[in-house]
C-alpha cells in the first residue's frame, strides 16, 4: 500500500518537475531547468527503482528545445521572406520530436500510442471531460468546438484588415497545417503518451495541457494568454485520450491556427 502511494506521489512529482522545467525554460532560466531535470535523473538513478523513462523525456525535451532556439537563430540569418521563415521554424519542432522518439525507442516504448483511427463515437463529458451530467460523441463535440471557437474569433476576424494576397494565403494555410501537426505530434503524440504511462490519463491530460500552455511564453504571449492556451491544451489532450487518437486534436488545432491568423492573434509578418 505504501509502495503504491509512493509510486503515485512520485509520478505526480515528475509531472510537476516537467511543468516547472518548461516554465523555467520559457523564462530563459535554462541552467535552472536543466539542474532540476538532471537532479531528478540522479535521484532516480541512486534512490529509486521507478522506471526512468520520463525523466529522460524531460531532459530530451529541454535539449531539443535548446537546439530549436539555435536553429531559429540560424534561420534568422537567411535572406528569405519572414513569413516563409516562420513556416520553416515550425519544422524545427522535429528536433525535440526526434529526440523524444529516440528516447522512447531506447526504453522500448511505443512512440505514439495514439497514432490510430479515432473512435468518433466515444463520449466526452461536461463539465469535467471525464465525468459530468451530460455527454457528447467526439465527432459532434469537435464540430461544436470549432464552431464555438470561430464564433469567439468572428468579430476580430471581421475587424482585421487582411489583404488576402498570395503570400498571406500561403502563410495562412501552410503555417496552420504545419504548426498544428508538429505541436500535436510533440505534445499529444509523444509527451501525453509518456505521461499517461507514468501517472494515468487524467493527470496526463492536466499536466500536458499546463506545460503546453506555458511553452508559448517565449513566443511573446502574456502569462494570462498562456493560461488560456493551457486550457486549450487540456481540451486537446482530453479529446485525444477519449478518441484514442491524435487526429481529432490535429484537426481542431489547425482550425484554431487559422482563426488566430485571420484575427491577427498570430500576426502575418508580410
PDB file of C-alpha atoms in Angstrom:
ATOM      1  CA  UNK A   1       0.000   0.000   0.000  1.00  0.00           C
ATOM      2  CA  UNK A   2       2.790   2.401   0.959  1.00  0.00           C
ATOM      3  CA  UNK A   3       4.745   1.457  -2.168  1.00  0.00           C
ATOM      4  CA  UNK A   4       1.736   2.179  -4.395  1.00  0.00           C
ATOM      5  CA  UNK A   5       1.191   5.528  -2.663  1.00  0.00           C
ATOM      6  CA  UNK A   6       4.879   6.422  -3.062  1.00  0.00           C
ATOM      7  CA  UNK A   7       4.883   5.493  -6.752  1.00  0.00           C
ATOM      8  CA  UNK A   8       1.769   7.579  -7.411  1.00  0.00           C
ATOM      9  CA  UNK A   9       3.132  10.562  -5.490  1.00  0.00           C
ATOM     10  CA  UNK A  10       6.486  10.316  -7.226  1.00  0.00           C
ATOM     11  CA  UNK A  11       4.777  10.171 -10.622  1.00  0.00           C
ATOM     12  CA  UNK A  12       2.998  13.438  -9.819  1.00  0.00           C
ATOM     13  CA  UNK A  13       6.315  14.907  -8.673  1.00  0.00           C
ATOM     14  CA  UNK A  14       7.886  14.076 -12.041  1.00  0.00           C
ATOM     15  CA  UNK A  15       4.972  15.697 -13.879  1.00  0.00           C
ATOM     16  CA  UNK A  16       5.325  18.790 -11.678  1.00  0.00           C
ATOM     17  CA  UNK A  17       9.072  18.940 -12.343  1.00  0.00           C
ATOM     18  CA  UNK A  18       8.437  18.749 -16.091  1.00  0.00           C
ATOM     19  CA  UNK A  19       5.907  21.588 -15.915  1.00  0.00           C
ATOM     20  CA  UNK A  20       8.265  23.681 -13.764  1.00  0.00           C
ATOM     21  CA  UNK A  21      11.181  22.959 -16.126  1.00  0.00           C
ATOM     22  CA  UNK A  22       9.115  24.112 -19.116  1.00  0.00           C
ATOM     23  CA  UNK A  23       8.212  27.308 -17.254  1.00  0.00           C
ATOM     24  CA  UNK A  24      11.843  27.989 -16.282  1.00  0.00           C
ATOM     25  CA  UNK A  25      12.977  27.344 -19.847  1.00  0.00           C
ATOM     26  CA  UNK A  26      10.390  29.732 -21.268  1.00  0.00           C
ATOM     27  CA  UNK A  27      11.684  32.489 -18.990  1.00  0.00           C
ATOM     28  CA  UNK A  28      15.207  31.679 -20.281  1.00  0.00           C
ATOM     29  CA  UNK A  29      16.359  30.263 -16.946  1.00  0.00           C
ATOM     30  CA  UNK A  30      17.985  27.415 -18.849  1.00  0.00           C
ATOM     31  CA  UNK A  31      20.529  26.400 -16.200  1.00  0.00           C
ATOM     32  CA  UNK A  32      17.853  26.054 -13.506  1.00  0.00           C
ATOM     33  CA  UNK A  33      15.658  23.966 -15.815  1.00  0.00           C
ATOM     34  CA  UNK A  34      18.491  21.531 -16.589  1.00  0.00           C
ATOM     35  CA  UNK A  35      19.686  21.385 -12.961  1.00  0.00           C
ATOM     36  CA  UNK A  36      16.157  20.484 -11.863  1.00  0.00           C
ATOM     37  CA  UNK A  37      15.907  17.793 -14.537  1.00  0.00           C
ATOM     38  CA  UNK A  38      19.279  16.160 -14.002  1.00  0.00           C
ATOM     39  CA  UNK A  39      18.747  16.309 -10.242  1.00  0.00           C
ATOM     40  CA  UNK A  40      15.662  14.170 -10.837  1.00  0.00           C
ATOM     41  CA  UNK A  41      17.633  11.755 -13.043  1.00  0.00           C
ATOM     42  CA  UNK A  42      20.358  11.358 -10.410  1.00  0.00           C
ATOM     43  CA  UNK A  43      17.747  10.834  -7.691  1.00  0.00           C
ATOM     44  CA  UNK A  44      16.071   8.122  -9.752  1.00  0.00           C
ATOM     45  CA  UNK A  45      19.413   6.512 -10.522  1.00  0.00           C
ATOM     46  CA  UNK A  46      20.508   6.133  -6.920  1.00  0.00           C
ATOM     47  CA  UNK A  47      17.380   6.462  -4.776  1.00  0.00           C
ATOM     48  CA  UNK A  48      14.528   4.797  -6.627  1.00  0.00           C
ATOM     49  CA  UNK A  49      13.755   1.726  -8.715  1.00  0.00           C
ATOM     50  CA  UNK A  50      10.980   3.582 -10.538  1.00  0.00           C
ATOM     51  CA  UNK A  51      11.192   3.485 -14.323  1.00  0.00           C
ATOM     52  CA  UNK A  52      13.337   6.376 -15.501  1.00  0.00           C
ATOM     53  CA  UNK A  53      11.960   6.962 -18.993  1.00  0.00           C
ATOM     54  CA  UNK A  54      10.020  10.134 -18.166  1.00  0.00           C
ATOM     55  CA  UNK A  55      12.985  11.840 -16.510  1.00  0.00           C
ATOM     56  CA  UNK A  56      14.894  11.321 -19.757  1.00  0.00           C
ATOM     57  CA  UNK A  57      11.878  12.594 -21.691  1.00  0.00           C
ATOM     58  CA  UNK A  58      12.170  15.836 -19.703  1.00  0.00           C
ATOM     59  CA  UNK A  59      15.889  16.081 -20.486  1.00  0.00           C
ATOM     60  CA  UNK A  60      15.235  15.280 -24.146  1.00  0.00           C
ATOM     61  CA  UNK A  61      12.515  17.903 -24.408  1.00  0.00           C
ATOM     62  CA  UNK A  62      14.717  20.613 -22.881  1.00  0.00           C
ATOM     63  CA  UNK A  63      17.716  19.668 -25.031  1.00  0.00           C
ATOM     64  CA  UNK A  64      15.558  19.601 -28.147  1.00  0.00           C
ATOM     65  CA  UNK A  65      14.037  22.962 -27.261  1.00  0.00           C
ATOM     66  CA  UNK A  66      17.505  24.474 -26.786  1.00  0.00           C
ATOM     67  CA  UNK A  67      18.604  23.149 -30.187  1.00  0.00           C
ATOM     68  CA  UNK A  68      15.344  24.533 -31.591  1.00  0.00           C
ATOM     69  CA  UNK A  69      16.350  28.008 -30.395  1.00  0.00           C
ATOM     70  CA  UNK A  70      19.789  27.709 -32.014  1.00  0.00           C
ATOM     71  CA  UNK A  71      18.154  26.564 -35.237  1.00  0.00           C
ATOM     72  CA  UNK A  72      15.791  29.523 -35.114  1.00  0.00           C
ATOM     73  CA  UNK A  73      18.731  31.936 -34.783  1.00  0.00           C
ATOM     74  CA  UNK A  74      20.349  30.334 -37.830  1.00  0.00           C
ATOM     75  CA  UNK A  75      17.119  30.783 -39.795  1.00  0.00           C
ATOM     76  CA  UNK A  76      17.074  34.493 -38.982  1.00  0.00           C
ATOM     77  CA  UNK A  77      20.310  34.909 -40.938  1.00  0.00           C
ATOM     78  CA  UNK A  78      18.793  33.522 -44.144  1.00  0.00           C
ATOM     79  CA  UNK A  79      17.751  36.016 -46.870  1.00  0.00           C
ATOM     80  CA  UNK A  80      14.207  34.646 -47.109  1.00  0.00           C
ATOM     81  CA  UNK A  81      10.853  36.351 -46.615  1.00  0.00           C
ATOM     82  CA  UNK A  82       9.901  36.392 -42.966  1.00  0.00           C
ATOM     83  CA  UNK A  83       6.610  34.571 -43.388  1.00  0.00           C
ATOM     84  CA  UNK A  84       8.463  31.672 -45.054  1.00  0.00           C
ATOM     85  CA  UNK A  85      10.919  31.602 -42.145  1.00  0.00           C
ATOM     86  CA  UNK A  86       8.007  31.342 -39.702  1.00  0.00           C
ATOM     87  CA  UNK A  87       6.696  28.292 -41.550  1.00  0.00           C
ATOM     88  CA  UNK A  88      10.162  26.679 -41.673  1.00  0.00           C
ATOM     89  CA  UNK A  89      10.548  27.476 -37.964  1.00  0.00           C
ATOM     90  CA  UNK A  90       7.649  25.127 -37.228  1.00  0.00           C
ATOM     91  CA  UNK A  91       9.528  22.285 -38.933  1.00  0.00           C
ATOM     92  CA  UNK A  92      12.294  22.799 -36.348  1.00  0.00           C
ATOM     93  CA  UNK A  93       9.937  21.147 -33.856  1.00  0.00           C
ATOM     94  CA  UNK A  94      11.171  17.934 -35.470  1.00  0.00           C
ATOM     95  CA  UNK A  95      14.319  18.351 -33.337  1.00  0.00           C
ATOM     96  CA  UNK A  96      12.636  17.723 -29.940  1.00  0.00           C
ATOM     97  CA  UNK A  97      10.238  15.264 -31.601  1.00  0.00           C
ATOM     98  CA  UNK A  98      13.077  13.097 -32.948  1.00  0.00           C
ATOM     99  CA  UNK A  99      14.950  13.245 -29.634  1.00  0.00           C
ATOM    100  CA  UNK A 100      11.853  12.021 -27.785  1.00  0.00           C
ATOM    101  CA  UNK A 101      11.303   9.322 -30.428  1.00  0.00           C
ATOM    102  CA  UNK A 102      14.870   8.112 -29.808  1.00  0.00           C
ATOM    103  CA  UNK A 103      14.433   8.088 -26.025  1.00  0.00           C
ATOM    104  CA  UNK A 104      11.098   6.278 -26.276  1.00  0.00           C
ATOM    105  CA  UNK A 105      12.608   3.592 -28.505  1.00  0.00           C
ATOM    106  CA  UNK A 106      15.620   3.181 -26.183  1.00  0.00           C
ATOM    107  CA  UNK A 107      13.159   2.345 -23.402  1.00  0.00           C
ATOM    108  CA  UNK A 108      11.159   0.029 -25.704  1.00  0.00           C
ATOM    109  CA  UNK A 109       8.085   2.252 -25.665  1.00  0.00           C
ATOM    110  CA  UNK A 110       5.523   2.640 -28.414  1.00  0.00           C
ATOM    111  CA  UNK A 111       6.480   6.117 -29.602  1.00  0.00           C
ATOM    112  CA  UNK A 112       2.940   7.397 -30.220  1.00  0.00           C
ATOM    113  CA  UNK A 113       0.419   5.022 -28.705  1.00  0.00           C
ATOM    114  CA  UNK A 114      -2.464   7.143 -30.033  1.00  0.00           C
ATOM    115  CA  UNK A 115      -1.462   7.077 -33.716  1.00  0.00           C
ATOM    116  CA  UNK A 116      -4.582   5.294 -34.927  1.00  0.00           C
ATOM    117  CA  UNK A 117      -8.043   5.798 -36.393  1.00  0.00           C
ATOM    118  CA  UNK A 118     -10.206   7.854 -33.995  1.00  0.00           C
ATOM    119  CA  UNK A 119     -13.139   6.376 -32.127  1.00  0.00           C
ATOM    120  CA  UNK A 120     -15.551   9.087 -33.248  1.00  0.00           C
ATOM    121  CA  UNK A 121     -18.413   7.608 -31.216  1.00  0.00           C
ATOM    122  CA  UNK A 122     -16.577   7.748 -27.899  1.00  0.00           C
ATOM    123  CA  UNK A 123     -18.171  10.049 -25.315  1.00  0.00           C
ATOM    124  CA  UNK A 124     -16.724  13.201 -23.772  1.00  0.00           C
ATOM    125  CA  UNK A 125     -18.438  14.575 -20.648  1.00  0.00           C
ATOM    126  CA  UNK A 126     -19.367  18.000 -19.308  1.00  0.00           C
ATOM    127  CA  UNK A 127     -18.234  19.856 -17.349  1.00  0.00           C
ATOM    128  CA  UNK A 128     -15.237  17.746 -16.251  1.00  0.00           C
ATOM    129  CA  UNK A 129     -14.383  15.981 -19.550  1.00  0.00           C
ATOM    130  CA  UNK A 130     -14.122  12.559 -17.884  1.00  0.00           C
ATOM    131  CA  UNK A 131     -17.341  12.870 -15.875  1.00  0.00           C
ATOM    132  CA  UNK A 132     -20.384  15.114 -15.706  1.00  0.00           C
ATOM    133  CA  UNK A 133     -24.115  15.443 -16.178  1.00  0.00           C
ATOM    134  CA  UNK A 134     -24.016  15.465 -20.000  1.00  0.00           C
ATOM    135  CA  UNK A 135     -22.057  13.564 -22.636  1.00  0.00           C
ATOM    136  CA  UNK A 136     -21.477  14.046 -26.339  1.00  0.00           C
ATOM    137  CA  UNK A 137     -19.899  11.927 -29.053  1.00  0.00           C
ATOM    138  CA  UNK A 138     -16.425  13.052 -30.097  1.00  0.00           C
ATOM    139  CA  UNK A 139     -17.499  13.727 -33.695  1.00  0.00           C
ATOM    140  CA  UNK A 140     -20.230  16.124 -32.551  1.00  0.00           C
ATOM    141  CA  UNK A 141     -18.071  17.676 -29.844  1.00  0.00           C
ATOM    142  CA  UNK A 142     -15.329  18.501 -32.359  1.00  0.00           C
ATOM    143  CA  UNK A 143     -17.740  20.201 -34.771  1.00  0.00           C
ATOM    144  CA  UNK A 144     -19.363  22.217 -31.976  1.00  0.00           C
ATOM    145  CA  UNK A 145     -15.971  23.172 -30.506  1.00  0.00           C
ATOM    146  CA  UNK A 146     -14.715  24.505 -33.852  1.00  0.00           C
ATOM    147  CA  UNK A 147     -17.956  26.458 -34.405  1.00  0.00           C
ATOM    148  CA  UNK A 148     -17.721  27.969 -30.898  1.00  0.00           C
ATOM    149  CA  UNK A 149     -14.067  28.881 -31.481  1.00  0.00           C
ATOM    150  CA  UNK A 150     -14.944  30.550 -34.784  1.00  0.00           C
ATOM    151  CA  UNK A 151     -17.757  32.491 -33.112  1.00  0.00           C
ATOM    152  CA  UNK A 152     -15.352  33.719 -30.419  1.00  0.00           C
ATOM    153  CA  UNK A 153     -12.937  34.978 -33.093  1.00  0.00           C
ATOM    154  CA  UNK A 154     -15.583  36.221 -35.553  1.00  0.00           C
ATOM    155  CA  UNK A 155     -15.544  39.882 -34.514  1.00  0.00           C
ATOM    156  CA  UNK A 156     -11.735  40.069 -34.611  1.00  0.00           C
ATOM    157  CA  UNK A 157     -11.640  38.278 -37.966  1.00  0.00           C
ATOM    158  CA  UNK A 158     -14.202  40.645 -39.483  1.00  0.00           C
ATOM    159  CA  UNK A 159     -12.408  43.659 -37.996  1.00  0.00           C
ATOM    160  CA  UNK A 160      -8.968  42.599 -39.202  1.00  0.00           C
ATOM    161  CA  UNK A 161      -7.660  44.293 -42.322  1.00  0.00           C
ATOM    162  CA  UNK A 162      -6.282  41.214 -44.065  1.00  0.00           C
ATOM    163  CA  UNK A 163      -5.232  41.719 -47.680  1.00  0.00           C
ATOM    164  CA  UNK A 164      -5.619  38.048 -48.707  1.00  0.00           C
ATOM    165  CA  UNK A 165      -2.660  38.245 -51.057  1.00  0.00           C
ATOM    166  CA  UNK A 166      -0.969  35.087 -52.334  1.00  0.00           C
ATOM    167  CA  UNK A 167       1.712  35.406 -49.633  1.00  0.00           C
ATOM    168  CA  UNK A 168      -0.914  35.774 -46.908  1.00  0.00           C
ATOM    169  CA  UNK A 169      -2.851  32.721 -48.099  1.00  0.00           C
ATOM    170  CA  UNK A 170       0.333  30.624 -48.298  1.00  0.00           C
ATOM    171  CA  UNK A 171       1.189  31.626 -44.734  1.00  0.00           C
ATOM    172  CA  UNK A 172      -2.375  31.071 -43.514  1.00  0.00           C
ATOM    173  CA  UNK A 173      -2.631  27.537 -44.883  1.00  0.00           C
ATOM    174  CA  UNK A 174       0.945  26.282 -44.518  1.00  0.00           C
ATOM    175  CA  UNK A 175       1.622  27.687 -41.046  1.00  0.00           C
ATOM    176  CA  UNK A 176      -1.714  26.447 -39.716  1.00  0.00           C
ATOM    177  CA  UNK A 177      -1.219  22.906 -41.000  1.00  0.00           C
ATOM    178  CA  UNK A 178       2.486  22.536 -40.197  1.00  0.00           C
ATOM    179  CA  UNK A 179       2.203  24.061 -36.721  1.00  0.00           C
ATOM    180  CA  UNK A 180      -0.898  22.018 -35.889  1.00  0.00           C
ATOM    181  CA  UNK A 181       0.673  18.725 -36.947  1.00  0.00           C
ATOM    182  CA  UNK A 182       4.078  19.341 -35.341  1.00  0.00           C
ATOM    183  CA  UNK A 183       2.735  20.550 -31.992  1.00  0.00           C
ATOM    184  CA  UNK A 184       0.266  17.673 -31.800  1.00  0.00           C
ATOM    185  CA  UNK A 185       2.939  15.079 -32.617  1.00  0.00           C
ATOM    186  CA  UNK A 186       5.087  16.518 -29.830  1.00  0.00           C
ATOM    187  CA  UNK A 187       2.510  17.241 -27.141  1.00  0.00           C
ATOM    188  CA  UNK A 188      -0.405  14.869 -27.662  1.00  0.00           C
ATOM    189  CA  UNK A 189       1.563  12.267 -29.594  1.00  0.00           C
ATOM    190  CA  UNK A 190       4.698  11.663 -27.526  1.00  0.00           C
ATOM    191  CA  UNK A 191       4.533  13.670 -24.287  1.00  0.00           C
ATOM    192  CA  UNK A 192       0.919  12.758 -23.481  1.00  0.00           C
ATOM    193  CA  UNK A 193       1.673   9.081 -24.204  1.00  0.00           C
ATOM    194  CA  UNK A 194       4.647   9.039 -21.809  1.00  0.00           C
ATOM    195  CA  UNK A 195       2.719  10.959 -19.134  1.00  0.00           C
ATOM    196  CA  UNK A 196      -0.224   8.537 -19.372  1.00  0.00           C
ATOM    197  CA  UNK A 197       2.122   5.586 -18.838  1.00  0.00           C
ATOM    198  CA  UNK A 198       3.603   7.312 -15.811  1.00  0.00           C
ATOM    199  CA  UNK A 199       0.542   8.574 -13.969  1.00  0.00           C
ATOM    200  CA  UNK A 200      -2.661   7.651 -15.805  1.00  0.00           C
ATOM    201  CA  UNK A 201      -4.731   9.591 -18.301  1.00  0.00           C
ATOM    202  CA  UNK A 202      -6.403  12.197 -16.074  1.00  0.00           C
ATOM    203  CA  UNK A 203      -3.165  13.543 -14.594  1.00  0.00           C
ATOM    204  CA  UNK A 204      -1.524  13.374 -18.026  1.00  0.00           C
ATOM    205  CA  UNK A 205      -4.306  15.467 -19.564  1.00  0.00           C
ATOM    206  CA  UNK A 206      -3.931  18.140 -16.867  1.00  0.00           C
ATOM    207  CA  UNK A 207      -0.138  18.393 -16.750  1.00  0.00           C
ATOM    208  CA  UNK A 208       0.429  18.103 -20.505  1.00  0.00           C
ATOM    209  CA  UNK A 209      -2.127  20.871 -21.030  1.00  0.00           C
ATOM    210  CA  UNK A 210      -0.452  23.157 -18.496  1.00  0.00           C
ATOM    211  CA  UNK A 211       3.021  22.578 -19.919  1.00  0.00           C
ATOM    212  CA  UNK A 212       1.715  23.100 -23.454  1.00  0.00           C
ATOM    213  CA  UNK A 213       0.260  26.462 -22.457  1.00  0.00           C
ATOM    214  CA  UNK A 214       3.471  27.565 -20.735  1.00  0.00           C
ATOM    215  CA  UNK A 215       5.513  26.581 -23.811  1.00  0.00           C
ATOM    216  CA  UNK A 216       4.115  29.638 -25.621  1.00  0.00           C
ATOM    217  CA  UNK A 217       5.556  32.232 -23.205  1.00  0.00           C
ATOM    218  CA  UNK A 218       8.782  32.662 -25.180  1.00  0.00           C
ATOM    219  CA  UNK A 219       6.706  33.498 -28.270  1.00  0.00           C
ATOM    220  CA  UNK A 220       5.732  36.769 -26.593  1.00  0.00           C
ATOM    221  CA  UNK A 221       2.293  35.901 -25.233  1.00  0.00           C
ATOM    222  CA  UNK A 222       1.323  37.094 -21.754  1.00  0.00           C
ATOM    223  CA  UNK A 223       1.098  34.636 -18.871  1.00  0.00           C
ATOM    224  CA  UNK A 224      -2.696  35.025 -18.805  1.00  0.00           C
ATOM    225  CA  UNK A 225      -2.918  34.248 -22.531  1.00  0.00           C
ATOM    226  CA  UNK A 226      -0.715  31.203 -21.986  1.00  0.00           C
ATOM    227  CA  UNK A 227      -3.102  30.013 -19.275  1.00  0.00           C
ATOM    228  CA  UNK A 228      -5.858  30.176 -21.902  1.00  0.00           C
ATOM    229  CA  UNK A 229      -3.619  28.135 -24.208  1.00  0.00           C
ATOM    230  CA  UNK A 230      -3.224  25.689 -21.315  1.00  0.00           C
ATOM    231  CA  UNK A 231      -6.998  25.290 -21.130  1.00  0.00           C
ATOM    232  CA  UNK A 232      -6.949  24.610 -24.857  1.00  0.00           C
ATOM    233  CA  UNK A 233      -4.153  22.088 -24.317  1.00  0.00           C
ATOM    234  CA  UNK A 234      -6.240  20.278 -21.701  1.00  0.00           C
ATOM    235  CA  UNK A 235      -9.117  20.010 -24.180  1.00  0.00           C
ATOM    236  CA  UNK A 236      -6.778  18.818 -26.951  1.00  0.00           C
ATOM    237  CA  UNK A 237      -5.406  16.167 -24.594  1.00  0.00           C
ATOM    238  CA  UNK A 238      -8.872  15.114 -23.421  1.00  0.00           C
ATOM    239  CA  UNK A 239     -10.215  14.675 -26.955  1.00  0.00           C
ATOM    240  CA  UNK A 240      -7.060  12.703 -27.797  1.00  0.00           C
ATOM    241  CA  UNK A 241      -7.468  10.360 -24.840  1.00  0.00           C
ATOM    242  CA  UNK A 242     -11.206   9.938 -25.370  1.00  0.00           C
ATOM    243  CA  UNK A 243     -10.950   9.262 -29.112  1.00  0.00           C
ATOM    244  CA  UNK A 244      -7.804   7.122 -28.668  1.00  0.00           C
ATOM    245  CA  UNK A 245      -6.208   9.137 -31.481  1.00  0.00           C
ATOM    246  CA  UNK A 246      -4.302  12.385 -32.018  1.00  0.00           C
ATOM    247  CA  UNK A 247      -6.121  13.159 -35.270  1.00  0.00           C
ATOM    248  CA  UNK A 248      -9.170  14.991 -33.802  1.00  0.00           C
ATOM    249  CA  UNK A 249      -6.776  17.253 -31.878  1.00  0.00           C
ATOM    250  CA  UNK A 250      -4.782  17.895 -35.074  1.00  0.00           C
ATOM    251  CA  UNK A 251      -7.972  18.971 -36.887  1.00  0.00           C
ATOM    252  CA  UNK A 252      -9.016  21.224 -34.001  1.00  0.00           C
ATOM    253  CA  UNK A 253      -5.534  22.699 -33.633  1.00  0.00           C
ATOM    254  CA  UNK A 254      -5.254  23.509 -37.354  1.00  0.00           C
ATOM    255  CA  UNK A 255      -8.665  25.217 -37.234  1.00  0.00           C
ATOM    256  CA  UNK A 256      -7.580  27.280 -34.221  1.00  0.00           C
ATOM    257  CA  UNK A 257      -4.401  28.337 -36.015  1.00  0.00           C
ATOM    258  CA  UNK A 258      -6.485  29.501 -38.983  1.00  0.00           C
ATOM    259  CA  UNK A 259      -8.728  31.580 -36.712  1.00  0.00           C
ATOM    260  CA  UNK A 260      -5.753  33.060 -34.826  1.00  0.00           C
ATOM    261  CA  UNK A 261      -4.032  34.167 -38.037  1.00  0.00           C
ATOM    262  CA  UNK A 262      -7.239  35.576 -39.540  1.00  0.00           C
ATOM    263  CA  UNK A 263      -7.914  37.507 -36.320  1.00  0.00           C
ATOM    264  CA  UNK A 264      -4.355  38.819 -36.014  1.00  0.00           C
ATOM    265  CA  UNK A 265      -3.521  36.968 -32.797  1.00  0.00           C
ATOM    266  CA  UNK A 266      -0.814  35.282 -34.853  1.00  0.00           C
ATOM    267  CA  UNK A 267       0.295  38.259 -36.977  1.00  0.00           C
ATOM    268  CA  UNK A 268       1.175  37.856 -40.644  1.00  0.00           C
ATOM    269  CA  UNK A 269       4.796  39.082 -40.896  1.00  0.00           C
ATOM    270  CA  UNK A 270       4.489  40.216 -44.509  1.00  0.00           C
TER     271      UNK A 270
END
